[in-house]
Coordinates of C-alpha atoms in Angstrom, one line a residue:
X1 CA 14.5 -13.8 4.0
X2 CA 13.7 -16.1 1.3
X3 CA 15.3 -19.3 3.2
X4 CA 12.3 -18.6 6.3
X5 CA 9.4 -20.5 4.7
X6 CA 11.5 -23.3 4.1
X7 CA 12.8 -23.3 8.0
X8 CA 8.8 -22.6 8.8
X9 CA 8.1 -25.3 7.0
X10 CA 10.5 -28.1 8.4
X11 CA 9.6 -26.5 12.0
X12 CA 6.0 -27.3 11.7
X13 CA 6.6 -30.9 10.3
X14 CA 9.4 -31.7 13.3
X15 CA 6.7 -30.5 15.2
X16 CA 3.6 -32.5 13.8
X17 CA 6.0 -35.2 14.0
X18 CA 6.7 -34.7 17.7
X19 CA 3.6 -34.6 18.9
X20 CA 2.3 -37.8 16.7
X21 CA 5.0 -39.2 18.4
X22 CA 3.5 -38.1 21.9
X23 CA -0.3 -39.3 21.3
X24 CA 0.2 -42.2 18.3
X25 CA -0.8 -45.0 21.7
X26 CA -4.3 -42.9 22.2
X27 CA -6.0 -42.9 19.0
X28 CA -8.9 -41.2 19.9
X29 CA -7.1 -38.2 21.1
X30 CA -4.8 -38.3 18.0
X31 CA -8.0 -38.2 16.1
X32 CA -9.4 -35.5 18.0
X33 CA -6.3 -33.0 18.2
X34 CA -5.9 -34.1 14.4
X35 CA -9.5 -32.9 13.1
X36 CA -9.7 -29.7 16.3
X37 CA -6.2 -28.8 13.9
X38 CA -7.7 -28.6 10.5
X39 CA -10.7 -27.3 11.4
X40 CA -9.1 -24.3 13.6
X41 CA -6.7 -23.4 10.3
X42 CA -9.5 -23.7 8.3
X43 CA -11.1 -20.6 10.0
X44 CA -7.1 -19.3 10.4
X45 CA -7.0 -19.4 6.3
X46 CA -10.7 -18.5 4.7
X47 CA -10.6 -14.7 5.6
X48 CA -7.4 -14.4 3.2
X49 CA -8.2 -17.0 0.9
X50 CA -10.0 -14.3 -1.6
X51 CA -6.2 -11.8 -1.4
X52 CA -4.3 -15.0 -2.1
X53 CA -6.7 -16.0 -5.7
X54 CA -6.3 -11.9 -6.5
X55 CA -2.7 -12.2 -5.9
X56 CA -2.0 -15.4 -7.8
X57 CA -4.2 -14.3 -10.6
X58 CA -2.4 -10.5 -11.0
X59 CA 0.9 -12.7 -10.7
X60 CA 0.0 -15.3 -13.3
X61 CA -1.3 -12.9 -15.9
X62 CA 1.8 -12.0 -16.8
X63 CA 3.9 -8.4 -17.7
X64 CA 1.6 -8.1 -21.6
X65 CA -2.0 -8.1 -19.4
X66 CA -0.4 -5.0 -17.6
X67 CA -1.2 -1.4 -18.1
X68 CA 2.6 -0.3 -18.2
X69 CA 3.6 -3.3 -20.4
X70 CA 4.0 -1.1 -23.4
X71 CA 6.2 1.6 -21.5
X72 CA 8.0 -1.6 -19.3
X73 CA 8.6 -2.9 -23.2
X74 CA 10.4 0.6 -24.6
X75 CA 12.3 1.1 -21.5
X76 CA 13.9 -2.2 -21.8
X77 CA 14.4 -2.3 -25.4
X78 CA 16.0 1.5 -25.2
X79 CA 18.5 0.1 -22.5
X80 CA 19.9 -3.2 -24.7
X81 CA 23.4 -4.2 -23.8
X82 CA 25.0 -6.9 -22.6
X83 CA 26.8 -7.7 -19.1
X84 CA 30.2 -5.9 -19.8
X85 CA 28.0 -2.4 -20.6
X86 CA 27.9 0.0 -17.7
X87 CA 24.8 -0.7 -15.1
X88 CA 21.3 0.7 -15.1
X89 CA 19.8 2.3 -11.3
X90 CA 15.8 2.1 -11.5
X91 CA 14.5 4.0 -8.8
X92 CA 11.6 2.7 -5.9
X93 CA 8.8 3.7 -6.3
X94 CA 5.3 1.4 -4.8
X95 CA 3.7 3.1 -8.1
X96 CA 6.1 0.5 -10.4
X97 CA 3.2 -2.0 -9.1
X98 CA 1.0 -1.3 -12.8
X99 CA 3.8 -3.1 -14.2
X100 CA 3.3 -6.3 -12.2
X101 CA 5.2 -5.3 -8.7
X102 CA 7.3 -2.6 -7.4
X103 CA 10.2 -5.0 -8.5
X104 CA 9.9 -6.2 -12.2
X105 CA 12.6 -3.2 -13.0
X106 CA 14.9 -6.0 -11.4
X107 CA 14.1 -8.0 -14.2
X108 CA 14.5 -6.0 -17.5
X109 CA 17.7 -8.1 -18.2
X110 CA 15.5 -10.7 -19.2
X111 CA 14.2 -8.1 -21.8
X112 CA 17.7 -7.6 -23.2
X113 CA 18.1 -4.4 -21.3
X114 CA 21.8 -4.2 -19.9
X115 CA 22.7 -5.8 -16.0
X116 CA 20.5 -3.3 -13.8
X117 CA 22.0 -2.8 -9.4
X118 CA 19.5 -4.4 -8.0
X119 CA 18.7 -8.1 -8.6
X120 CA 16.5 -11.1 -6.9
X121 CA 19.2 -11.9 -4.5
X122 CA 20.0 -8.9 -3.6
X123 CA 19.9 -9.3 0.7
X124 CA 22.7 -12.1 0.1
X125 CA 25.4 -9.7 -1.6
X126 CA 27.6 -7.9 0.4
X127 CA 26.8 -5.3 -1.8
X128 CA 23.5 -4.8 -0.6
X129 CA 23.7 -1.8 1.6
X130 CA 26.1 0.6 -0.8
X131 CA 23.2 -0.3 -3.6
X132 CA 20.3 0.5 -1.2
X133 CA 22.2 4.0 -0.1
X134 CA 22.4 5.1 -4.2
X135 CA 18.7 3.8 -4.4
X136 CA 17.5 6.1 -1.9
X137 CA 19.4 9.0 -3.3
X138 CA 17.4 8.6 -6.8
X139 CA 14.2 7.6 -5.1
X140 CA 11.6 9.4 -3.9
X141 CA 10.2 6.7 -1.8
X142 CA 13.0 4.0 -1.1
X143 CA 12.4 1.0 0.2
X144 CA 15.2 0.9 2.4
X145 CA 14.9 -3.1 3.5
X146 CA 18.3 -3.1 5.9
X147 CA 17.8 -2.0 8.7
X148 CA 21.6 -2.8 10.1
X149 CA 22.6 -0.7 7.5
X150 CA 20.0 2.2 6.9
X151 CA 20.2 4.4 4.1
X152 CA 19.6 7.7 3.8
X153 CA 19.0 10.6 1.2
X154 CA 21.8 12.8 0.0
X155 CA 22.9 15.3 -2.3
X156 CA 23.1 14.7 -6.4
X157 CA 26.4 15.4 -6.1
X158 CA 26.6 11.8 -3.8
X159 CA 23.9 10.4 -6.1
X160 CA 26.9 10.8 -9.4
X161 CA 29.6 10.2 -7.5
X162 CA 27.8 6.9 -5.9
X163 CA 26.5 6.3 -9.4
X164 CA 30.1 6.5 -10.7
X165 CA 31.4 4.2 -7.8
X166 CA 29.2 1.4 -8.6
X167 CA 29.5 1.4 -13.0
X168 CA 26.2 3.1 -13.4
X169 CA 25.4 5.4 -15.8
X170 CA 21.8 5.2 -16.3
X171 CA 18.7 6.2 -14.5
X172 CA 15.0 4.8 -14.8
X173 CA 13.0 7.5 -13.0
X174 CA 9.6 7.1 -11.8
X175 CA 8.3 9.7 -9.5
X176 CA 7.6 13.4 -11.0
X177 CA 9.7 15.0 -8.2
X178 CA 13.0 12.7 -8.9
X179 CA 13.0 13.3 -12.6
X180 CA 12.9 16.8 -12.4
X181 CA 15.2 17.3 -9.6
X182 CA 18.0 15.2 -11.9
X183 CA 15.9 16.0 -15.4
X184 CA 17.0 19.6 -14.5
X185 CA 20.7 18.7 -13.8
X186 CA 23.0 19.3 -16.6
X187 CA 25.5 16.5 -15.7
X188 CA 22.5 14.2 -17.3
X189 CA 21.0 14.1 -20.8
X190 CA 17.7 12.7 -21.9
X191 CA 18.0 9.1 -23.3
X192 CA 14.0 8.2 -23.0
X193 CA 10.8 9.6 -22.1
X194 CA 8.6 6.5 -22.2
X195 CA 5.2 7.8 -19.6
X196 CA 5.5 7.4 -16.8
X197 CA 9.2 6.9 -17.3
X198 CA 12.1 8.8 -17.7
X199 CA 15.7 7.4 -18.7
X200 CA 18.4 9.7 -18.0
X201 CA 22.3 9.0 -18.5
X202 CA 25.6 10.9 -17.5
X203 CA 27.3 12.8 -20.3
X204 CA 30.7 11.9 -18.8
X205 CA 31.0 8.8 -16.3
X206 CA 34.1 8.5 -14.8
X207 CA 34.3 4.9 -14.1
X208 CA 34.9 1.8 -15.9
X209 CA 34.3 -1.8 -14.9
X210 CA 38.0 -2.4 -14.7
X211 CA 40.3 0.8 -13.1
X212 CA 43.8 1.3 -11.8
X213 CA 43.4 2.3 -8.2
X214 CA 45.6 5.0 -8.2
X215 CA 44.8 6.6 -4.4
X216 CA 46.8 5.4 -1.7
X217 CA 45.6 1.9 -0.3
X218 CA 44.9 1.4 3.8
X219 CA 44.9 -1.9 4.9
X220 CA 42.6 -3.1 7.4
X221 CA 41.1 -6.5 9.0
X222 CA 38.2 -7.9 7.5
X223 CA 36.4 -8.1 11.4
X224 CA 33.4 -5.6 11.1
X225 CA 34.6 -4.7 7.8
X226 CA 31.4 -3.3 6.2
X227 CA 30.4 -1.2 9.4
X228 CA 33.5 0.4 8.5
X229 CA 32.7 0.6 4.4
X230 CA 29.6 1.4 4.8
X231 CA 30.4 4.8 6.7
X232 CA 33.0 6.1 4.4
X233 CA 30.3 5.5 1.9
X234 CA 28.1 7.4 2.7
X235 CA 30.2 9.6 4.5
X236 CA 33.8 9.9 3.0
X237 CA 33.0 9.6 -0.8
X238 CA 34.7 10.5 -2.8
X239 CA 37.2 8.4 -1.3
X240 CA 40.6 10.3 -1.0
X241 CA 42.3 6.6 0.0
X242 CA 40.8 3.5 -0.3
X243 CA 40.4 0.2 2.5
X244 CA 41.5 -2.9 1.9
X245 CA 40.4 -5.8 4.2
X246 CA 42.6 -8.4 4.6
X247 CA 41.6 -11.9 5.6
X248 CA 43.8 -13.8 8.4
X249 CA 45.1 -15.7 5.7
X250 CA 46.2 -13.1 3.5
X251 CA 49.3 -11.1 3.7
X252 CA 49.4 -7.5 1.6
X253 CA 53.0 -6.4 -0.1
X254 CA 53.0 -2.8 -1.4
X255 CA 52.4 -3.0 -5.3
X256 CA 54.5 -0.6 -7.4
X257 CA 53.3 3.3 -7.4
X258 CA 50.1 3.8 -9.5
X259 CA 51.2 5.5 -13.0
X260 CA 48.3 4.8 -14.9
X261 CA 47.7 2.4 -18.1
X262 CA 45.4 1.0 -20.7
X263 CA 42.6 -1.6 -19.9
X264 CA 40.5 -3.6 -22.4
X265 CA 38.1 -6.0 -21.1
X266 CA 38.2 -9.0 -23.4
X267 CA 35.0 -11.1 -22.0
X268 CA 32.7 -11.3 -19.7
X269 CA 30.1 -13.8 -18.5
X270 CA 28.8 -14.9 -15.1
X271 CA 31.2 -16.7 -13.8
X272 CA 34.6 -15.4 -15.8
X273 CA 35.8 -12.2 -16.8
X274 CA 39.3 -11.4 -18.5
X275 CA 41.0 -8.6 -19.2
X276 CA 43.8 -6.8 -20.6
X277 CA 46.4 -4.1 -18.8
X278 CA 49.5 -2.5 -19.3
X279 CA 50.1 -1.5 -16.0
X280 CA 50.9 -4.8 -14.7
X281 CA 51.8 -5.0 -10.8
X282 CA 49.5 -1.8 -10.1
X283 CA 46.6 -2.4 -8.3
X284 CA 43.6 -3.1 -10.3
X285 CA 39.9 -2.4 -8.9
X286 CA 37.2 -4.6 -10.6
X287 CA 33.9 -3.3 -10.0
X288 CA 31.9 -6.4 -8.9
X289 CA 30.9 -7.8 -6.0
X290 CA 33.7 -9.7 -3.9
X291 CA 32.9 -13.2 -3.2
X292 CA 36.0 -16.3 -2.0
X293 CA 34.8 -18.4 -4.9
X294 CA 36.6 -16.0 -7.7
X295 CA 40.2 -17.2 -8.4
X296 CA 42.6 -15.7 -10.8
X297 CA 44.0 -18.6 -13.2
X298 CA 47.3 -16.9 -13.0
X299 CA 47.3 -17.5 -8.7
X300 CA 47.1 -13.7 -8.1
X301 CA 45.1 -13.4 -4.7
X302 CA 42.0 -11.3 -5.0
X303 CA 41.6 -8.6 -2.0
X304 CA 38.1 -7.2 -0.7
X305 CA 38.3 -3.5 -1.0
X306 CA 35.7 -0.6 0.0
X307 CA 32.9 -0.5 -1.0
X308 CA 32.2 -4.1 -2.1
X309 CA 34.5 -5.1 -4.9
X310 CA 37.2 -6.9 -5.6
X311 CA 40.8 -5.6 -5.7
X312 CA 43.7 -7.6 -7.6
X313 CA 47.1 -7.2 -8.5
X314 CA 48.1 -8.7 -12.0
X315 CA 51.5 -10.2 -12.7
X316 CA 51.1 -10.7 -16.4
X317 CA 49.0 -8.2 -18.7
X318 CA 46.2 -10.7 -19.8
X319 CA 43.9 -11.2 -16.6
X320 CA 41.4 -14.5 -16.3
X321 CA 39.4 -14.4 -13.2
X322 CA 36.2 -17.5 -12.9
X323 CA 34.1 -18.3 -10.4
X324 CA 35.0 -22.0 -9.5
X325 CA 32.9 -24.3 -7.1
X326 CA 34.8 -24.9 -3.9
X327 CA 34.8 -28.1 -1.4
X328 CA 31.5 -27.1 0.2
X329 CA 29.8 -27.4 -3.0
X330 CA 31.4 -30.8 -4.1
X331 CA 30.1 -31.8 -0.4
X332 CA 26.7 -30.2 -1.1
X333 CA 26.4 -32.0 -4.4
X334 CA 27.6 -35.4 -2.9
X335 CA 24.9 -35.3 -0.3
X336 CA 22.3 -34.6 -2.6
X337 CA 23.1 -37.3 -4.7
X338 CA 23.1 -39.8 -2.2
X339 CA 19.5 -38.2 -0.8
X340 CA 18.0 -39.1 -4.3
X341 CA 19.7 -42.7 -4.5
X342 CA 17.9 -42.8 -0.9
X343 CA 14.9 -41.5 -2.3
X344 CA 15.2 -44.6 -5.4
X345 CA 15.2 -47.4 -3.3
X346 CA 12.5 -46.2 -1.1
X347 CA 10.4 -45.8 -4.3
X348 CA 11.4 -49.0 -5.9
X349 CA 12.1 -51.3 -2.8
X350 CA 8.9 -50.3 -0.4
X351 CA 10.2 -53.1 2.2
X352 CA 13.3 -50.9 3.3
X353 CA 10.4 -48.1 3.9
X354 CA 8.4 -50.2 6.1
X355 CA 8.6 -52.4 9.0
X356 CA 7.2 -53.3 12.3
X357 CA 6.1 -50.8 14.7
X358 CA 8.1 -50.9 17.8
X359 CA 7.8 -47.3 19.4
X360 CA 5.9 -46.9 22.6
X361 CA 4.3 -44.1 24.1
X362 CA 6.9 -41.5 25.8
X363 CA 6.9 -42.4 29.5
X364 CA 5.1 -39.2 31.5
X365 CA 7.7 -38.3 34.2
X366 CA 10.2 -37.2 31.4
X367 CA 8.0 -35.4 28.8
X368 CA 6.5 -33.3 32.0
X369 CA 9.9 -32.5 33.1
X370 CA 10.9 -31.4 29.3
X371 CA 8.1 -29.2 29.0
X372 CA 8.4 -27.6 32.2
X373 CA 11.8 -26.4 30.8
X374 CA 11.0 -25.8 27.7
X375 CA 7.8 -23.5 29.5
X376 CA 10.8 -22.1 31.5
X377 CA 13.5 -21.2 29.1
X378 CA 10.7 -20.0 26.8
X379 CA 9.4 -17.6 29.7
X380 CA 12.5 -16.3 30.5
X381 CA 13.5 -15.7 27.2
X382 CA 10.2 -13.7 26.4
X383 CA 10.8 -11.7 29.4
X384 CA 14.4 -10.8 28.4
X385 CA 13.5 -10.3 24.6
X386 CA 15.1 -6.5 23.4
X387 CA 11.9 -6.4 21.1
X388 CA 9.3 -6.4 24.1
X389 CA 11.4 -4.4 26.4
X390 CA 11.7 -1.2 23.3
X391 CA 8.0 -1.6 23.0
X392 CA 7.3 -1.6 26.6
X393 CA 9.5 1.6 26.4
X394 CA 7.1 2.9 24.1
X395 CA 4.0 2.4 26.2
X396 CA 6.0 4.1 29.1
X397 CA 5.9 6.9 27.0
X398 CA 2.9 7.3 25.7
X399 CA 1.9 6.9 29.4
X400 CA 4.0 9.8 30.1
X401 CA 6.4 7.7 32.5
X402 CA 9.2 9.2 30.9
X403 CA 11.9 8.2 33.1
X404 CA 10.7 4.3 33.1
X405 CA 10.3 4.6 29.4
X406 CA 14.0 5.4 29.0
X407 CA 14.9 2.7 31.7
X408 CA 13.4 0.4 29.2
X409 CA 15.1 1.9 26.0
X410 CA 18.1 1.5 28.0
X411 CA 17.6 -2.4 28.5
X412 CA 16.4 -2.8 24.8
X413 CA 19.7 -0.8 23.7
X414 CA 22.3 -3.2 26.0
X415 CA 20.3 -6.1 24.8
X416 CA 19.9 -5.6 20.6
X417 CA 23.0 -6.7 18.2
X418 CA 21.9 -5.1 15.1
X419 CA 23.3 -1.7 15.1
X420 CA 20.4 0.1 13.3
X421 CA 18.4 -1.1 16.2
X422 CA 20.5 -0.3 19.0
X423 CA 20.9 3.5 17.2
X424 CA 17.1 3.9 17.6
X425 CA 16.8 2.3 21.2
X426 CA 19.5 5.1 22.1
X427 CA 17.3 7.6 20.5
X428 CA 14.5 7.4 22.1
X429 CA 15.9 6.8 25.7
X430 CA 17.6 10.5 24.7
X431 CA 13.9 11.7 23.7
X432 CA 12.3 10.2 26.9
X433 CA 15.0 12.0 28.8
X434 CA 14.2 15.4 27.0
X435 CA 10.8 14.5 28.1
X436 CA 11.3 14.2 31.3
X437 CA 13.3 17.6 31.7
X438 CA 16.7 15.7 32.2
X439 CA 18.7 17.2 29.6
X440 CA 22.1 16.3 30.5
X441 CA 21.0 12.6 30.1
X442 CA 19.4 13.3 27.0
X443 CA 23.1 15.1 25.4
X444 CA 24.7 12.0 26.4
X445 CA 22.4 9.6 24.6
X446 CA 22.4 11.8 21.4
X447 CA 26.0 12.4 21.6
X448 CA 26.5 8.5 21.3
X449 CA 24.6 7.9 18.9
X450 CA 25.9 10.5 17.0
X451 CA 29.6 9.1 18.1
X452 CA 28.8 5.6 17.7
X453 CA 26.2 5.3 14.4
X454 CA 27.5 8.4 13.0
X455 CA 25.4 6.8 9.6
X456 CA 22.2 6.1 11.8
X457 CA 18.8 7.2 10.4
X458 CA 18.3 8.5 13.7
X459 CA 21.7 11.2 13.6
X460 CA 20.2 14.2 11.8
X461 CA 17.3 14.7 14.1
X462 CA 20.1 13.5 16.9
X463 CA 22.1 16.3 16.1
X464 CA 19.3 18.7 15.7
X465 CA 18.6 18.3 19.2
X466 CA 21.8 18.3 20.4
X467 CA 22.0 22.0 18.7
X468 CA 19.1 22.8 20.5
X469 CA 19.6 21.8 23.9
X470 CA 23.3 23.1 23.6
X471 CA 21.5 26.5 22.8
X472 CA 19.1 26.2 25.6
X473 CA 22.0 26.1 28.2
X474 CA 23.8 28.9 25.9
X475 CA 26.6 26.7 25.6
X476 CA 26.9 28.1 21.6
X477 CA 30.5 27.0 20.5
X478 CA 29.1 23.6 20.9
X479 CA 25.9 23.8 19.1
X480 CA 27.8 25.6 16.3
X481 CA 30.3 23.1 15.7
X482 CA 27.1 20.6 15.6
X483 CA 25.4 22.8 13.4
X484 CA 28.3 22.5 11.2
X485 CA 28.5 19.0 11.0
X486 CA 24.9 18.3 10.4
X487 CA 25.4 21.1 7.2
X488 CA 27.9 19.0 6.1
X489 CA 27.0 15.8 7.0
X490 CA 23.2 15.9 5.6
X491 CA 22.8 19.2 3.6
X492 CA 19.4 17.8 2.0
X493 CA 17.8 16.3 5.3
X494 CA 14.7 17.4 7.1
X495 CA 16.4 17.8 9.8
X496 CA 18.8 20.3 9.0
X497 CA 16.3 22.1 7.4
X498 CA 14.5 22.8 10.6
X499 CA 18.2 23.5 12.4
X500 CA 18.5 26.6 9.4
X501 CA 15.1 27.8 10.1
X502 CA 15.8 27.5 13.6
X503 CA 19.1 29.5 13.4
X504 CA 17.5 31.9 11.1
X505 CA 14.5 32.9 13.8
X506 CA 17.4 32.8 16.5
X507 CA 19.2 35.6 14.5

């Protein structure tokens, strides 16, 4: 999301280029289209120009002129550590803003607080979406950014064992409800009460940044890998065997039975970590996030496993695993070198930047015939786009054209690619459906998206309605073993509160 205002940016100079390229011959319509430009985003910009000075001033003030400096301050200090120590989980909260933004617990490291989950970059590490599910089990409001990946709240007992998965121990708690529902818990003890913050660690984790895997291993291709990681996540944790995901270029031979042993962690720093182990050729789990670019100086390969982290098996007891560059950054590096060279001679030899003017004016016939295309793939395009068609849907249906409505979540369903999308397009084509009195149609939709995106937002209240309907037709074996499932599934949710109370005034 960050790379857009640089692609925005290099759009609307190709295009400003393109069209002085089209009128440069007719100066006085340059000048004009020119000055009708400016002046139009002139009146575009003005109405926010007073948000942008407040934000820029409440930005540049920095963390001291804020009221929750002093608490931000004792918070940090109280979690010192370094990047080997165990991880700190802040929780979400829009209220975090009185410290500068909702995100300046991202950067406490800065502080000297130990390495906290959730970092700057966070969208770009396959990581992302596990991190995102344990935030909104702590939170009370989570933010919740992925939508291919939605997360979800759960049970404490998901929140620990998450907590556990991932090397956390620590918990910076904002909201009143969140630190009493895990201030109560006696799994946690009281590090910090700093108002409006409370820091909370586990008595006894049971993780280590370093750990034998000793369940059995499944070994899987790396196609659709984290649709697959991300389920038993939040699903199938904790995990009674674990995935591995194989790239095509990577063969897996069956390491010797786990029996346990000692690890130390010698060192660690951003880009190398090394270790000791006595239990050499038994898989090893190191909890950070996989990327190609980490290499083992001893040649042992380095294996993607569930949820996110890399997966090695040592041949010697001292490990040394570094982050090296690889050919695309040499290639990156040798570009950029030759772009400021480039940029040199311009600068210091201004003939090589100028020269005589030879472009004409684009000949008509052509440039009409472009555009007309351009007009005609753009048209089609609009007309096809998922985006327009699911909102269509939802005018259908607040028009009460139920049946077109799901006709149109139908379309927008066939038509997305992100499956947190295509999960709600099925959703409401199931709720039109009910709508509109065909039930059987509705089972079906809820029934695949329950099959499908079995870790959907849109399941609980999927399921709930499947219970319902299933009830309504007195077909009960098959709402009861729904009922189950959503029990099991999502004891905490909303959802399966209103399926108890509903089961309760059945009774």
């Amino acid at each position: 999301i960050r790379f857009f205002p640089y692609a925005q940016w290099g759009a609307a100079v190709a295009l400003a280029a393109g069209t002085g390229w089209l009128i440069h011959r007719w100066v006085p319509v340059a000048l004009l289209w020119a000055c009708s430009v400016v002046v139009a985003l002139m009146f575009w910009w003005e109405p926010d120009t007073g948000d942008i000075e407040n934000w820029s001033r409440w930005n540049l003030e920095g963390y001291e002129a804020k009221s929750a400096w002093p608490a931000y301050r004792g918070v940090a200090d109280a979690l010192a550590g370094n990047l080997m120590h165990a991880r700190v989980l802040f929780e979400h909260d829009p209220d975090n803003n009185d410290t500068g933004s909702t995100r300046t617990v991202e950067a406490m490291p800065l502080f000297g607080s130990r390495p906290v989950l959730e970092g700057l970059y966070m969208e770009s590490a396959i990581s992302s979406a596990f991190i995102y599910q344990l935030q909104a089990e702590i939170s009370m409001r989570p933010s919740s950014p992925l939508s291919r990946f939605p997360s979800s709240k759960g049970t404490i007992d998901a929140a620990i064992g998450h907590m556990n998965e991932l090397y956390t121990d620590t918990l910076v708690l904002r909201s009143k409800q969140m630190q009493q529902r895990f201030g109560d818990d006696e799994r946690f003890e009281v590090l910090l009460r700093e108002d409006p913050f409370l820091v909370l660690r586990l008595k006894n984790p049971e993780s280590q940044l370093v750990d034998i895997v000793d369940s059995p291993v499944v070994i899987k291709s790396r196609e659709r890998w984290m649709n697959s990681a991300f389920r038993r996540f939040r699903l199938s944790h904790p995990y009674a065997t674990r995935e591995i995901y194989l790239s095509p270029d990577q063969e897996w031979q069956a390491p010797a039975p786990a029996t346990g042993g000692d690890i130390r962690v010698l060192s660690m720093d951003r880009e190398r970590l090394v270790f000791e182990t006595s239990a050499v050729g038994q898989p090893h789990i190191i909890r950070m996030t996989y990327h190609p670019k980490w290499e083992s100086v001893t040649g042992e390969r380095i294996f993607l496993a569930e949820p996110a982290f890399m997966l090695i098996v040592p041949r010697q007891s001292r490990v040394d695993l570094r982050y090296e560059a690889v050919a695309a950054d040499r290639i990156g590096v040798g570009f950029t070198l030759i772009g400021i060279a480039g940029l040199v001679l311009l600068v210091f030899v201004p003939r090589l930047a100028t020269g005589p003017v030879t472009a004409r004016g684009p000949a008509l016939k052509p440039v009409i015939t472009v555009l007309v295309l351009a007009l005609g793939v753009s048209g089609w395009s609009w007309w096809n786009n998922p985006e327009r068609v699911y909102k269509r849907g939802h005018e259908l249906r607040s028009d009460q054209q139920y049946l077109s409505a799901s006709r149109a979540f139908d379309r927008a369903y066939s038509a997305r690619q992100v499956p947190g999308h295509k999960a709600e397009a099925l959703f409401w084509a199931g709720r039109s459906l009910e709508f509109a009195d065909d039930h059987a149609g509705a089972l079906d939709r809820y029934r695949e998206l329950a099959s499908l995106y079995p870790d959907s937002y849109w399941v609980p209240e999927s399921l709930y309605r499947i219970v319902l309907l299933e009830r309504q037709v007195q077909n009960q074996r098959a709402a009861e073993d729904v009922y189950k499932r959503l029990l099991q599934d999502f004891p905490e949710n909303n959802w399966t509160r209103k399926a108890i109370e509903a089961s309760g005034a059945k009774q």
